[in-house]
Amino acid sequence: MDLSLLSTLNSERAARRATVLVTDLGSGEQRLVKEADLAGDALAEALDKQLRSGKSGNVEVDGKTYFLTVQAPSPRIVVTGAVHISQALAPMAKLLDLDVTVIDPRTAFATAERFPEVTLLAQWPEEALQTVPFDDYTAFVALTHDPKIDDPALQAALRSNCFYIGALGSRKTHGKRLERLAAAGFGEADVQRIHAPIGLDIGAVSPAEIALAILGEIVQALRGPRRKSA
């Protein structure tokens, strides 16, 4: 690989931005496509499909064969609320190769015993998010029902390009949440990004079922049609 391509690839990787290395198997020529430039590329459709899969592979376009090497950041889930749902969600997410960070300043809930092998930040979101900033490969899930904990993280997520934002609560609870967000300056287009009620509609009742519904919706957002930036 050309050193300039390698340098760019490493820079994008360090910044948690996706790239695809396009190798023409006929000529051996290589070029690097950043995710931000994907839509305008001649191979946009093939690049998009391969990037959404998260896997590298051969594609044939207009009689030419290319190998697309996908370099995508590890998707992660940031959760506010060390609650029963997040206890169920964390081990399920691990099976899906999704990293999970749980934020909750309530030290009675945010314990290693309740969340083994999970990145656990017993801090207020304003402090915790300095170490886990949101990006294009972050899903945010608000589970506490406490505006003092959920709202600051939710506002940070709405200001970012998180690929998924979900919030637990009834329609009445979400209505009050929308009022607070409007007062904070967020418009209709902003709040429409929030999945609420959270999770796929599978009739979930138990914490484990709700966690499953949330993860299904997150995977759908990650692997489904190319998400739009805010």
mmCIF file with all atom_site columns, C-alpha atoms in Angstrom:
data_model
loop_
_atom_site.group_PDB
_atom_site.id
_atom_site.type_symbol
_atom_site.label_atom_id
_atom_site.label_alt_id
_atom_site.label_comp_id
_atom_site.label_asym_id
_atom_site.label_entity_id
_atom_site.label_seq_id
_atom_site.pdbx_PDB_ins_code
_atom_site.Cartn_x
_atom_site.Cartn_y
_atom_site.Cartn_z
_atom_site.occupancy
_atom_site.B_iso_or_equiv
_atom_site.pdbx_formal_charge
_atom_site.auth_seq_id
_atom_site.auth_comp_id
_atom_site.auth_asym_id
_atom_site.auth_atom_id
_atom_site.pdbx_PDB_model_num
ATOM 1   C CA . MET A 1 1   ? 0.000   0.000   0.000   1.00 0.00 ? 1   MET A CA 1
ATOM 2   C CA . ASP A 1 2   ? 1.165   3.511   -0.821  1.00 0.00 ? 2   ASP A CA 1
ATOM 3   C CA . LEU A 1 3   ? 2.489   5.269   2.289   1.00 0.00 ? 3   LEU A CA 1
ATOM 4   C CA . SER A 1 4   ? 0.218   8.271   1.786   1.00 0.00 ? 4   SER A CA 1
ATOM 5   C CA . LEU A 1 5   ? -2.833  5.967   1.705   1.00 0.00 ? 5   LEU A CA 1
ATOM 6   C CA . LEU A 1 6   ? -1.617  4.192   4.825   1.00 0.00 ? 6   LEU A CA 1
ATOM 7   C CA . SER A 1 7   ? -1.099  7.502   6.609   1.00 0.00 ? 7   SER A CA 1
ATOM 8   C CA . THR A 1 8   ? -4.614  8.676   5.739   1.00 0.00 ? 8   THR A CA 1
ATOM 9   C CA . LEU A 1 9   ? -6.118  5.336   6.739   1.00 0.00 ? 9   LEU A CA 1
ATOM 10  C CA . ASN A 1 10  ? -4.367  5.463   10.128  1.00 0.00 ? 10  ASN A CA 1
ATOM 11  C CA . SER A 1 11  ? -5.541  9.033   10.702  1.00 0.00 ? 11  SER A CA 1
ATOM 12  C CA . GLU A 1 12  ? -9.136  8.113   9.953   1.00 0.00 ? 12  GLU A CA 1
ATOM 13  C CA . ARG A 1 13  ? -8.910  5.029   12.160  1.00 0.00 ? 13  ARG A CA 1
ATOM 14  C CA . ALA A 1 14  ? -7.569  7.090   15.070  1.00 0.00 ? 14  ALA A CA 1
ATOM 15  C CA . ALA A 1 15  ? -10.474 9.518   14.667  1.00 0.00 ? 15  ALA A CA 1
ATOM 16  C CA . ARG A 1 16  ? -13.015 6.643   14.593  1.00 0.00 ? 16  ARG A CA 1
ATOM 17  C CA . ARG A 1 17  ? -14.046 7.393   11.023  1.00 0.00 ? 17  ARG A CA 1
ATOM 18  C CA . ALA A 1 18  ? -14.725 4.653   8.475   1.00 0.00 ? 18  ALA A CA 1
ATOM 19  C CA . THR A 1 19  ? -12.854 4.162   5.201   1.00 0.00 ? 19  THR A CA 1
ATOM 20  C CA . VAL A 1 20  ? -12.887 1.678   2.337   1.00 0.00 ? 20  VAL A CA 1
ATOM 21  C CA . LEU A 1 21  ? -9.700  0.774   0.472   1.00 0.00 ? 21  LEU A CA 1
ATOM 22  C CA . VAL A 1 22  ? -10.633 0.069   -3.157  1.00 0.00 ? 22  VAL A CA 1
ATOM 23  C CA . THR A 1 23  ? -8.259  -2.295  -4.989  1.00 0.00 ? 23  THR A CA 1
ATOM 24  C CA . ASP A 1 24  ? -8.747  -2.849  -8.728  1.00 0.00 ? 24  ASP A CA 1
ATOM 25  C CA . LEU A 1 25  ? -7.888  -6.550  -9.024  1.00 0.00 ? 25  LEU A CA 1
ATOM 26  C CA . GLY A 1 26  ? -7.164  -6.150  -12.724 1.00 0.00 ? 26  GLY A CA 1
ATOM 27  C CA . SER A 1 27  ? -4.631  -3.327  -12.524 1.00 0.00 ? 27  SER A CA 1
ATOM 28  C CA . GLY A 1 28  ? -3.662  -3.471  -8.855  1.00 0.00 ? 28  GLY A CA 1
ATOM 29  C CA . GLU A 1 29  ? -4.420  0.244   -8.447  1.00 0.00 ? 29  GLU A CA 1
ATOM 30  C CA . GLN A 1 30  ? -5.615  1.336   -5.022  1.00 0.00 ? 30  GLN A CA 1
ATOM 31  C CA . ARG A 1 31  ? -7.464  4.329   -3.642  1.00 0.00 ? 31  ARG A CA 1
ATOM 32  C CA . LEU A 1 32  ? -8.971  5.163   -0.278  1.00 0.00 ? 32  LEU A CA 1
ATOM 33  C CA . VAL A 1 33  ? -12.547 6.394   0.085   1.00 0.00 ? 33  VAL A CA 1
ATOM 34  C CA . LYS A 1 34  ? -13.520 8.164   3.295   1.00 0.00 ? 34  LYS A CA 1
ATOM 35  C CA . GLU A 1 35  ? -17.061 7.640   4.542   1.00 0.00 ? 35  GLU A CA 1
ATOM 36  C CA . ALA A 1 36  ? -17.725 11.371  4.175   1.00 0.00 ? 36  ALA A CA 1
ATOM 37  C CA . ASP A 1 37  ? -16.916 11.124  0.453   1.00 0.00 ? 37  ASP A CA 1
ATOM 38  C CA . LEU A 1 38  ? -18.784 7.903   -0.207  1.00 0.00 ? 38  LEU A CA 1
ATOM 39  C CA . ALA A 1 39  ? -21.965 9.358   -1.723  1.00 0.00 ? 39  ALA A CA 1
ATOM 40  C CA . GLY A 1 40  ? -20.104 11.069  -4.567  1.00 0.00 ? 40  GLY A CA 1
ATOM 41  C CA . ASP A 1 41  ? -17.965 8.081   -5.516  1.00 0.00 ? 41  ASP A CA 1
ATOM 42  C CA . ALA A 1 42  ? -18.444 6.133   -8.758  1.00 0.00 ? 42  ALA A CA 1
ATOM 43  C CA . LEU A 1 43  ? -18.778 2.934   -6.703  1.00 0.00 ? 43  LEU A CA 1
ATOM 44  C CA . ALA A 1 44  ? -21.078 4.523   -4.123  1.00 0.00 ? 44  ALA A CA 1
ATOM 45  C CA . GLU A 1 45  ? -23.730 1.792   -4.075  1.00 0.00 ? 45  GLU A CA 1
ATOM 46  C CA . ALA A 1 46  ? -21.228 -1.050  -3.715  1.00 0.00 ? 46  ALA A CA 1
ATOM 47  C CA . LEU A 1 47  ? -19.202 0.875   -1.136  1.00 0.00 ? 47  LEU A CA 1
ATOM 48  C CA . ASP A 1 48  ? -22.300 1.667   0.902   1.00 0.00 ? 48  ASP A CA 1
ATOM 49  C CA . LYS A 1 49  ? -23.459 -1.960  0.937   1.00 0.00 ? 49  LYS A CA 1
ATOM 50  C CA . GLN A 1 50  ? -20.039 -3.252  1.953   1.00 0.00 ? 50  GLN A CA 1
ATOM 51  C CA . LEU A 1 51  ? -19.570 -0.610  4.644   1.00 0.00 ? 51  LEU A CA 1
ATOM 52  C CA . ARG A 1 52  ? -22.979 -1.342  6.171   1.00 0.00 ? 52  ARG A CA 1
ATOM 53  C CA . SER A 1 53  ? -22.065 -5.025  6.379   1.00 0.00 ? 53  SER A CA 1
ATOM 54  C CA . GLY A 1 54  ? -18.856 -4.137  8.202   1.00 0.00 ? 54  GLY A CA 1
ATOM 55  C CA . LYS A 1 55  ? -16.990 -6.753  6.163   1.00 0.00 ? 55  LYS A CA 1
ATOM 56  C CA . SER A 1 56  ? -14.460 -6.696  3.319   1.00 0.00 ? 56  SER A CA 1
ATOM 57  C CA . GLY A 1 57  ? -15.080 -8.519  0.045   1.00 0.00 ? 57  GLY A CA 1
ATOM 58  C CA . ASN A 1 58  ? -15.032 -8.676  -3.747  1.00 0.00 ? 58  ASN A CA 1
ATOM 59  C CA . VAL A 1 59  ? -17.509 -6.750  -5.875  1.00 0.00 ? 59  VAL A CA 1
ATOM 60  C CA . GLU A 1 60  ? -17.976 -6.561  -9.632  1.00 0.00 ? 60  GLU A CA 1
ATOM 61  C CA . VAL A 1 61  ? -19.014 -3.274  -11.221 1.00 0.00 ? 61  VAL A CA 1
ATOM 62  C CA . ASP A 1 62  ? -19.199 -2.603  -14.975 1.00 0.00 ? 62  ASP A CA 1
ATOM 63  C CA . GLY A 1 63  ? -17.143 -5.663  -15.785 1.00 0.00 ? 63  GLY A CA 1
ATOM 64  C CA . LYS A 1 64  ? -14.351 -4.851  -13.350 1.00 0.00 ? 64  LYS A CA 1
ATOM 65  C CA . THR A 1 65  ? -13.614 -6.677  -10.101 1.00 0.00 ? 65  THR A CA 1
ATOM 66  C CA . TYR A 1 66  ? -12.603 -4.781  -6.984  1.00 0.00 ? 66  TYR A CA 1
ATOM 67  C CA . PHE A 1 67  ? -11.654 -5.850  -3.502  1.00 0.00 ? 67  PHE A CA 1
ATOM 68  C CA . LEU A 1 68  ? -13.161 -3.508  -0.928  1.00 0.00 ? 68  LEU A CA 1
ATOM 69  C CA . THR A 1 69  ? -11.261 -3.463  2.360   1.00 0.00 ? 69  THR A CA 1
ATOM 70  C CA . VAL A 1 70  ? -13.578 -2.064  5.015   1.00 0.00 ? 70  VAL A CA 1
ATOM 71  C CA . GLN A 1 71  ? -12.052 -0.190  7.941   1.00 0.00 ? 71  GLN A CA 1
ATOM 72  C CA . ALA A 1 72  ? -14.904 0.655   10.298  1.00 0.00 ? 72  ALA A CA 1
ATOM 73  C CA . PRO A 1 73  ? -14.739 1.631   13.982  1.00 0.00 ? 73  PRO A CA 1
ATOM 74  C CA . SER A 1 74  ? -16.125 -0.804  16.537  1.00 0.00 ? 74  SER A CA 1
ATOM 75  C CA . PRO A 1 75  ? -19.740 0.233   17.172  1.00 0.00 ? 75  PRO A CA 1
ATOM 76  C CA . ARG A 1 76  ? -20.462 1.078   20.786  1.00 0.00 ? 76  ARG A CA 1
ATOM 77  C CA . ILE A 1 77  ? -23.465 1.721   22.968  1.00 0.00 ? 77  ILE A CA 1
ATOM 78  C CA . VAL A 1 78  ? -23.481 4.399   25.656  1.00 0.00 ? 78  VAL A CA 1
ATOM 79  C CA . VAL A 1 79  ? -26.228 3.946   28.228  1.00 0.00 ? 79  VAL A CA 1
ATOM 80  C CA . THR A 1 80  ? -27.383 6.284   30.975  1.00 0.00 ? 80  THR A CA 1
ATOM 81  C CA . GLY A 1 81  ? -28.824 4.179   33.753  1.00 0.00 ? 81  GLY A CA 1
ATOM 82  C CA . ALA A 1 82  ? -27.353 1.236   35.643  1.00 0.00 ? 82  ALA A CA 1
ATOM 83  C CA . VAL A 1 83  ? -30.774 -0.387  35.723  1.00 0.00 ? 83  VAL A CA 1
ATOM 84  C CA . HIS A 1 84  ? -32.224 -3.868  35.151  1.00 0.00 ? 84  HIS A CA 1
ATOM 85  C CA . ILE A 1 85  ? -32.603 -3.298  31.402  1.00 0.00 ? 85  ILE A CA 1
ATOM 86  C CA . SER A 1 86  ? -28.960 -2.306  30.993  1.00 0.00 ? 86  SER A CA 1
ATOM 87  C CA . GLN A 1 87  ? -27.929 -5.311  33.095  1.00 0.00 ? 87  GLN A CA 1
ATOM 88  C CA . ALA A 1 88  ? -29.644 -7.531  30.520  1.00 0.00 ? 88  ALA A CA 1
ATOM 89  C CA . LEU A 1 89  ? -28.491 -5.472  27.547  1.00 0.00 ? 89  LEU A CA 1
ATOM 90  C CA . ALA A 1 90  ? -24.755 -5.541  28.300  1.00 0.00 ? 90  ALA A CA 1
ATOM 91  C CA . PRO A 1 91  ? -24.124 -9.302  27.926  1.00 0.00 ? 91  PRO A CA 1
ATOM 92  C CA . MET A 1 92  ? -26.394 -9.488  24.859  1.00 0.00 ? 92  MET A CA 1
ATOM 93  C CA . ALA A 1 93  ? -24.503 -6.618  23.241  1.00 0.00 ? 93  ALA A CA 1
ATOM 94  C CA . LYS A 1 94  ? -21.211 -8.407  23.868  1.00 0.00 ? 94  LYS A CA 1
ATOM 95  C CA . LEU A 1 95  ? -22.461 -11.338 21.767  1.00 0.00 ? 95  LEU A CA 1
ATOM 96  C CA . LEU A 1 96  ? -23.056 -8.834  18.948  1.00 0.00 ? 96  LEU A CA 1
ATOM 97  C CA . ASP A 1 97  ? -19.531 -7.367  19.280  1.00 0.00 ? 97  ASP A CA 1
ATOM 98  C CA . LEU A 1 98  ? -20.981 -4.089  20.540  1.00 0.00 ? 98  LEU A CA 1
ATOM 99  C CA . ASP A 1 99  ? -18.989 -2.362  23.264  1.00 0.00 ? 99  ASP A CA 1
ATOM 100 C CA . VAL A 1 100 ? -21.112 -1.006  26.108  1.00 0.00 ? 100 VAL A CA 1
ATOM 101 C CA . THR A 1 101 ? -20.441 1.901   28.462  1.00 0.00 ? 101 THR A CA 1
ATOM 102 C CA . VAL A 1 102 ? -22.880 2.499   31.314  1.00 0.00 ? 102 VAL A CA 1
ATOM 103 C CA . ILE A 1 103 ? -23.056 5.940   32.930  1.00 0.00 ? 103 ILE A CA 1
ATOM 104 C CA . ASP A 1 104 ? -24.809 6.486   36.252  1.00 0.00 ? 104 ASP A CA 1
ATOM 105 C CA . PRO A 1 105 ? -23.730 8.724   39.145  1.00 0.00 ? 105 PRO A CA 1
ATOM 106 C CA . ARG A 1 106 ? -25.830 6.670   41.569  1.00 0.00 ? 106 ARG A CA 1
ATOM 107 C CA . THR A 1 107 ? -23.144 4.497   43.130  1.00 0.00 ? 107 THR A CA 1
ATOM 108 C CA . ALA A 1 108 ? -25.693 2.168   44.710  1.00 0.00 ? 108 ALA A CA 1
ATOM 109 C CA . PHE A 1 109 ? -26.633 1.053   41.177  1.00 0.00 ? 109 PHE A CA 1
ATOM 110 C CA . ALA A 1 110 ? -23.352 1.521   39.301  1.00 0.00 ? 110 ALA A CA 1
ATOM 111 C CA . THR A 1 111 ? -21.382 -1.338  40.815  1.00 0.00 ? 111 THR A CA 1
ATOM 112 C CA . ALA A 1 112 ? -18.983 -3.857  39.300  1.00 0.00 ? 112 ALA A CA 1
ATOM 113 C CA . GLU A 1 113 ? -20.996 -6.655  40.889  1.00 0.00 ? 113 GLU A CA 1
ATOM 114 C CA . ARG A 1 114 ? -24.076 -5.661  38.911  1.00 0.00 ? 114 ARG A CA 1
ATOM 115 C CA . PHE A 1 115 ? -22.107 -4.937  35.728  1.00 0.00 ? 115 PHE A CA 1
ATOM 116 C CA . PRO A 1 116 ? -19.184 -7.355  35.394  1.00 0.00 ? 116 PRO A CA 1
ATOM 117 C CA . GLU A 1 117 ? -16.875 -6.833  32.405  1.00 0.00 ? 117 GLU A CA 1
ATOM 118 C CA . VAL A 1 118 ? -18.646 -3.594  31.453  1.00 0.00 ? 118 VAL A CA 1
ATOM 119 C CA . THR A 1 119 ? -17.127 -0.123  31.217  1.00 0.00 ? 119 THR A CA 1
ATOM 120 C CA . LEU A 1 120 ? -18.909 1.532   34.122  1.00 0.00 ? 120 LEU A CA 1
ATOM 121 C CA . LEU A 1 121 ? -18.658 5.262   34.829  1.00 0.00 ? 121 LEU A CA 1
ATOM 122 C CA . ALA A 1 122 ? -20.138 6.278   38.182  1.00 0.00 ? 122 ALA A CA 1
ATOM 123 C CA . GLN A 1 123 ? -20.180 9.925   37.114  1.00 0.00 ? 123 GLN A CA 1
ATOM 124 C CA . TRP A 1 124 ? -22.596 12.578  35.943  1.00 0.00 ? 124 TRP A CA 1
ATOM 125 C CA . PRO A 1 125 ? -22.934 12.529  32.133  1.00 0.00 ? 125 PRO A CA 1
ATOM 126 C CA . GLU A 1 126 ? -21.289 15.930  31.716  1.00 0.00 ? 126 GLU A CA 1
ATOM 127 C CA . GLU A 1 127 ? -18.102 14.472  33.202  1.00 0.00 ? 127 GLU A CA 1
ATOM 128 C CA . ALA A 1 128 ? -18.329 10.948  31.790  1.00 0.00 ? 128 ALA A CA 1
ATOM 129 C CA . LEU A 1 129 ? -18.865 12.063  28.193  1.00 0.00 ? 129 LEU A CA 1
ATOM 130 C CA . GLN A 1 130 ? -15.504 13.809  28.180  1.00 0.00 ? 130 GLN A CA 1
ATOM 131 C CA . THR A 1 131 ? -13.912 10.348  28.027  1.00 0.00 ? 131 THR A CA 1
ATOM 132 C CA . VAL A 1 132 ? -16.458 8.711   25.683  1.00 0.00 ? 132 VAL A CA 1
ATOM 133 C CA . PRO A 1 133 ? -17.508 11.401  23.193  1.00 0.00 ? 133 PRO A CA 1
ATOM 134 C CA . PHE A 1 134 ? -20.283 10.495  20.781  1.00 0.00 ? 134 PHE A CA 1
ATOM 135 C CA . ASP A 1 135 ? -19.450 9.826   17.136  1.00 0.00 ? 135 ASP A CA 1
ATOM 136 C CA . ASP A 1 136 ? -20.963 8.254   13.994  1.00 0.00 ? 136 ASP A CA 1
ATOM 137 C CA . TYR A 1 137 ? -20.494 4.748   15.407  1.00 0.00 ? 137 TYR A CA 1
ATOM 138 C CA . THR A 1 138 ? -22.092 5.407   18.793  1.00 0.00 ? 138 THR A CA 1
ATOM 139 C CA . ALA A 1 139 ? -25.617 4.452   19.833  1.00 0.00 ? 139 ALA A CA 1
ATOM 140 C CA . PHE A 1 140 ? -27.044 6.286   22.829  1.00 0.00 ? 140 PHE A CA 1
ATOM 141 C CA . VAL A 1 141 ? -29.698 4.798   25.114  1.00 0.00 ? 141 VAL A CA 1
ATOM 142 C CA . ALA A 1 142 ? -31.373 6.745   27.956  1.00 0.00 ? 142 ALA A CA 1
ATOM 143 C CA . LEU A 1 143 ? -32.897 4.494   30.615  1.00 0.00 ? 143 LEU A CA 1
ATOM 144 C CA . THR A 1 144 ? -33.044 6.287   33.976  1.00 0.00 ? 144 THR A CA 1
ATOM 145 C CA . HIS A 1 145 ? -36.319 8.279   33.778  1.00 0.00 ? 145 HIS A CA 1
ATOM 146 C CA . ASP A 1 146 ? -34.345 10.959  35.666  1.00 0.00 ? 146 ASP A CA 1
ATOM 147 C CA . PRO A 1 147 ? -33.991 14.169  33.618  1.00 0.00 ? 147 PRO A CA 1
ATOM 148 C CA . LYS A 1 148 ? -30.926 15.196  35.638  1.00 0.00 ? 148 LYS A CA 1
ATOM 149 C CA . ILE A 1 149 ? -29.104 12.130  34.291  1.00 0.00 ? 149 ILE A CA 1
ATOM 150 C CA . ASP A 1 150 ? -30.719 11.422  30.922  1.00 0.00 ? 150 ASP A CA 1
ATOM 151 C CA . ASP A 1 151 ? -31.210 14.940  29.570  1.00 0.00 ? 151 ASP A CA 1
ATOM 152 C CA . PRO A 1 152 ? -27.575 16.169  29.497  1.00 0.00 ? 152 PRO A CA 1
ATOM 153 C CA . ALA A 1 153 ? -26.487 13.014  27.662  1.00 0.00 ? 153 ALA A CA 1
ATOM 154 C CA . LEU A 1 154 ? -29.499 13.155  25.368  1.00 0.00 ? 154 LEU A CA 1
ATOM 155 C CA . GLN A 1 155 ? -28.698 16.745  24.427  1.00 0.00 ? 155 GLN A CA 1
ATOM 156 C CA . ALA A 1 156 ? -25.071 15.768  23.729  1.00 0.00 ? 156 ALA A CA 1
ATOM 157 C CA . ALA A 1 157 ? -26.270 12.901  21.537  1.00 0.00 ? 157 ALA A CA 1
ATOM 158 C CA . LEU A 1 158 ? -28.571 15.202  19.560  1.00 0.00 ? 158 LEU A CA 1
ATOM 159 C CA . ARG A 1 159 ? -25.664 17.564  18.923  1.00 0.00 ? 159 ARG A CA 1
ATOM 160 C CA . SER A 1 160 ? -23.611 14.668  17.554  1.00 0.00 ? 160 SER A CA 1
ATOM 161 C CA . ASN A 1 161 ? -23.912 12.253  14.635  1.00 0.00 ? 161 ASN A CA 1
ATOM 162 C CA . CYS A 1 162 ? -24.821 9.246   16.781  1.00 0.00 ? 162 CYS A CA 1
ATOM 163 C CA . PHE A 1 163 ? -26.271 6.593   14.477  1.00 0.00 ? 163 PHE A CA 1
ATOM 164 C CA . TYR A 1 164 ? -28.978 5.770   17.031  1.00 0.00 ? 164 TYR A CA 1
ATOM 165 C CA . ILE A 1 165 ? -30.661 7.637   19.883  1.00 0.00 ? 165 ILE A CA 1
ATOM 166 C CA . GLY A 1 166 ? -33.295 5.951   22.033  1.00 0.00 ? 166 GLY A CA 1
ATOM 167 C CA . ALA A 1 167 ? -35.074 6.915   25.248  1.00 0.00 ? 167 ALA A CA 1
ATOM 168 C CA . LEU A 1 168 ? -37.187 4.799   27.595  1.00 0.00 ? 168 LEU A CA 1
ATOM 169 C CA . GLY A 1 169 ? -40.539 6.052   28.794  1.00 0.00 ? 169 GLY A CA 1
ATOM 170 C CA . SER A 1 170 ? -44.236 6.296   28.100  1.00 0.00 ? 170 SER A CA 1
ATOM 171 C CA . ARG A 1 171 ? -45.648 8.709   25.544  1.00 0.00 ? 171 ARG A CA 1
ATOM 172 C CA . LYS A 1 172 ? -46.534 11.059  28.405  1.00 0.00 ? 172 LYS A CA 1
ATOM 173 C CA . THR A 1 173 ? -42.972 10.900  29.744  1.00 0.00 ? 173 THR A CA 1
ATOM 174 C CA . HIS A 1 174 ? -41.594 11.474  26.272  1.00 0.00 ? 174 HIS A CA 1
ATOM 175 C CA . GLY A 1 175 ? -43.930 14.427  25.768  1.00 0.00 ? 175 GLY A CA 1
ATOM 176 C CA . LYS A 1 176 ? -42.481 16.124  28.835  1.00 0.00 ? 176 LYS A CA 1
ATOM 177 C CA . ARG A 1 177 ? -38.990 15.251  27.569  1.00 0.00 ? 177 ARG A CA 1
ATOM 178 C CA . LEU A 1 178 ? -39.755 16.953  24.262  1.00 0.00 ? 178 LEU A CA 1
ATOM 179 C CA . GLU A 1 179 ? -40.923 20.061  26.100  1.00 0.00 ? 179 GLU A CA 1
ATOM 180 C CA . ARG A 1 180 ? -37.607 20.227  27.981  1.00 0.00 ? 180 ARG A CA 1
ATOM 181 C CA . LEU A 1 181 ? -35.638 19.731  24.772  1.00 0.00 ? 181 LEU A CA 1
ATOM 182 C CA . ALA A 1 182 ? -37.622 22.472  23.022  1.00 0.00 ? 182 ALA A CA 1
ATOM 183 C CA . ALA A 1 183 ? -36.863 24.803  25.906  1.00 0.00 ? 183 ALA A CA 1
ATOM 184 C CA . ALA A 1 184 ? -33.183 23.919  25.460  1.00 0.00 ? 184 ALA A CA 1
ATOM 185 C CA . GLY A 1 185 ? -33.339 25.016  21.813  1.00 0.00 ? 185 GLY A CA 1
ATOM 186 C CA . PHE A 1 186 ? -33.838 21.737  19.941  1.00 0.00 ? 186 PHE A CA 1
ATOM 187 C CA . GLY A 1 187 ? -36.174 21.784  16.968  1.00 0.00 ? 187 GLY A CA 1
ATOM 188 C CA . GLU A 1 188 ? -38.574 19.252  15.490  1.00 0.00 ? 188 GLU A CA 1
ATOM 189 C CA . ALA A 1 189 ? -35.977 17.768  13.138  1.00 0.00 ? 189 ALA A CA 1
ATOM 190 C CA . ASP A 1 190 ? -33.641 17.200  16.077  1.00 0.00 ? 190 ASP A CA 1
ATOM 191 C CA . VAL A 1 191 ? -36.089 15.394  18.330  1.00 0.00 ? 191 VAL A CA 1
ATOM 192 C CA . GLN A 1 192 ? -37.401 13.218  15.503  1.00 0.00 ? 192 GLN A CA 1
ATOM 193 C CA . ARG A 1 193 ? -34.091 11.369  15.728  1.00 0.00 ? 193 ARG A CA 1
ATOM 194 C CA . ILE A 1 194 ? -35.107 9.961   19.116  1.00 0.00 ? 194 ILE A CA 1
ATOM 195 C CA . HIS A 1 195 ? -36.575 6.458   19.106  1.00 0.00 ? 195 HIS A CA 1
ATOM 196 C CA . ALA A 1 196 ? -39.352 6.661   21.677  1.00 0.00 ? 196 ALA A CA 1
ATOM 197 C CA . PRO A 1 197 ? -40.961 4.427   22.722  1.00 0.00 ? 197 PRO A CA 1
ATOM 198 C CA . ILE A 1 198 ? -37.578 2.748   22.558  1.00 0.00 ? 198 ILE A CA 1
ATOM 199 C CA . GLY A 1 199 ? -36.967 -0.579  20.817  1.00 0.00 ? 199 GLY A CA 1
ATOM 200 C CA . LEU A 1 200 ? -38.649 -2.640  18.122  1.00 0.00 ? 200 LEU A CA 1
ATOM 201 C CA . ASP A 1 201 ? -42.352 -3.276  18.707  1.00 0.00 ? 201 ASP A CA 1
ATOM 202 C CA . ILE A 1 202 ? -42.168 -6.946  19.752  1.00 0.00 ? 202 ILE A CA 1
ATOM 203 C CA . GLY A 1 203 ? -44.476 -6.694  22.749  1.00 0.00 ? 203 GLY A CA 1
ATOM 204 C CA . ALA A 1 204 ? -41.530 -6.689  25.162  1.00 0.00 ? 204 ALA A CA 1
ATOM 205 C CA . VAL A 1 205 ? -42.421 -6.773  28.865  1.00 0.00 ? 205 VAL A CA 1
ATOM 206 C CA . SER A 1 206 ? -39.470 -7.973  30.940  1.00 0.00 ? 206 SER A CA 1
ATOM 207 C CA . PRO A 1 207 ? -36.127 -6.142  31.217  1.00 0.00 ? 207 PRO A CA 1
ATOM 208 C CA . ALA A 1 208 ? -34.485 -8.822  29.055  1.00 0.00 ? 208 ALA A CA 1
ATOM 209 C CA . GLU A 1 209 ? -37.171 -8.553  26.378  1.00 0.00 ? 209 GLU A CA 1
ATOM 210 C CA . ILE A 1 210 ? -36.905 -4.754  26.353  1.00 0.00 ? 210 ILE A CA 1
ATOM 211 C CA . ALA A 1 211 ? -33.121 -5.052  26.053  1.00 0.00 ? 211 ALA A CA 1
ATOM 212 C CA . LEU A 1 212 ? -33.587 -7.409  23.095  1.00 0.00 ? 212 LEU A CA 1
ATOM 213 C CA . ALA A 1 213 ? -35.985 -4.958  21.424  1.00 0.00 ? 213 ALA A CA 1
ATOM 214 C CA . ILE A 1 214 ? -33.500 -2.109  21.915  1.00 0.00 ? 214 ILE A CA 1
ATOM 215 C CA . LEU A 1 215 ? -30.597 -4.109  20.493  1.00 0.00 ? 215 LEU A CA 1
ATOM 216 C CA . GLY A 1 216 ? -32.703 -5.144  17.503  1.00 0.00 ? 216 GLY A CA 1
ATOM 217 C CA . GLU A 1 217 ? -33.444 -1.505  16.759  1.00 0.00 ? 217 GLU A CA 1
ATOM 218 C CA . ILE A 1 218 ? -29.772 -0.565  17.176  1.00 0.00 ? 218 ILE A CA 1
ATOM 219 C CA . VAL A 1 219 ? -28.627 -3.279  14.754  1.00 0.00 ? 219 VAL A CA 1
ATOM 220 C CA . GLN A 1 220 ? -31.310 -2.186  12.305  1.00 0.00 ? 220 GLN A CA 1
ATOM 221 C CA . ALA A 1 221 ? -30.018 1.389   12.463  1.00 0.00 ? 221 ALA A CA 1
ATOM 222 C CA . LEU A 1 222 ? -26.405 0.254   12.087  1.00 0.00 ? 222 LEU A CA 1
ATOM 223 C CA . ARG A 1 223 ? -26.832 -2.228  9.243   1.00 0.00 ? 223 ARG A CA 1
ATOM 224 C CA . GLY A 1 224 ? -29.916 -0.806  7.530   1.00 0.00 ? 224 GLY A CA 1
ATOM 225 C CA . PRO A 1 225 ? -30.081 1.881   4.818   1.00 0.00 ? 225 PRO A CA 1
ATOM 226 C CA . ARG A 1 226 ? -27.357 4.492   5.133   1.00 0.00 ? 226 ARG A CA 1
ATOM 227 C CA . ARG A 1 227 ? -28.155 6.759   8.037   1.00 0.00 ? 227 ARG A CA 1
ATOM 228 C CA . LYS A 1 228 ? -28.234 10.513  7.562   1.00 0.00 ? 228 LYS A CA 1
ATOM 229 C CA . SER A 1 229 ? -25.946 12.832  9.503   1.00 0.00 ? 229 SER A CA 1
ATOM 230 C CA . ALA A 1 230 ? -27.537 15.440  11.704  1.00 0.00 ? 230 ALA A CA 1
#
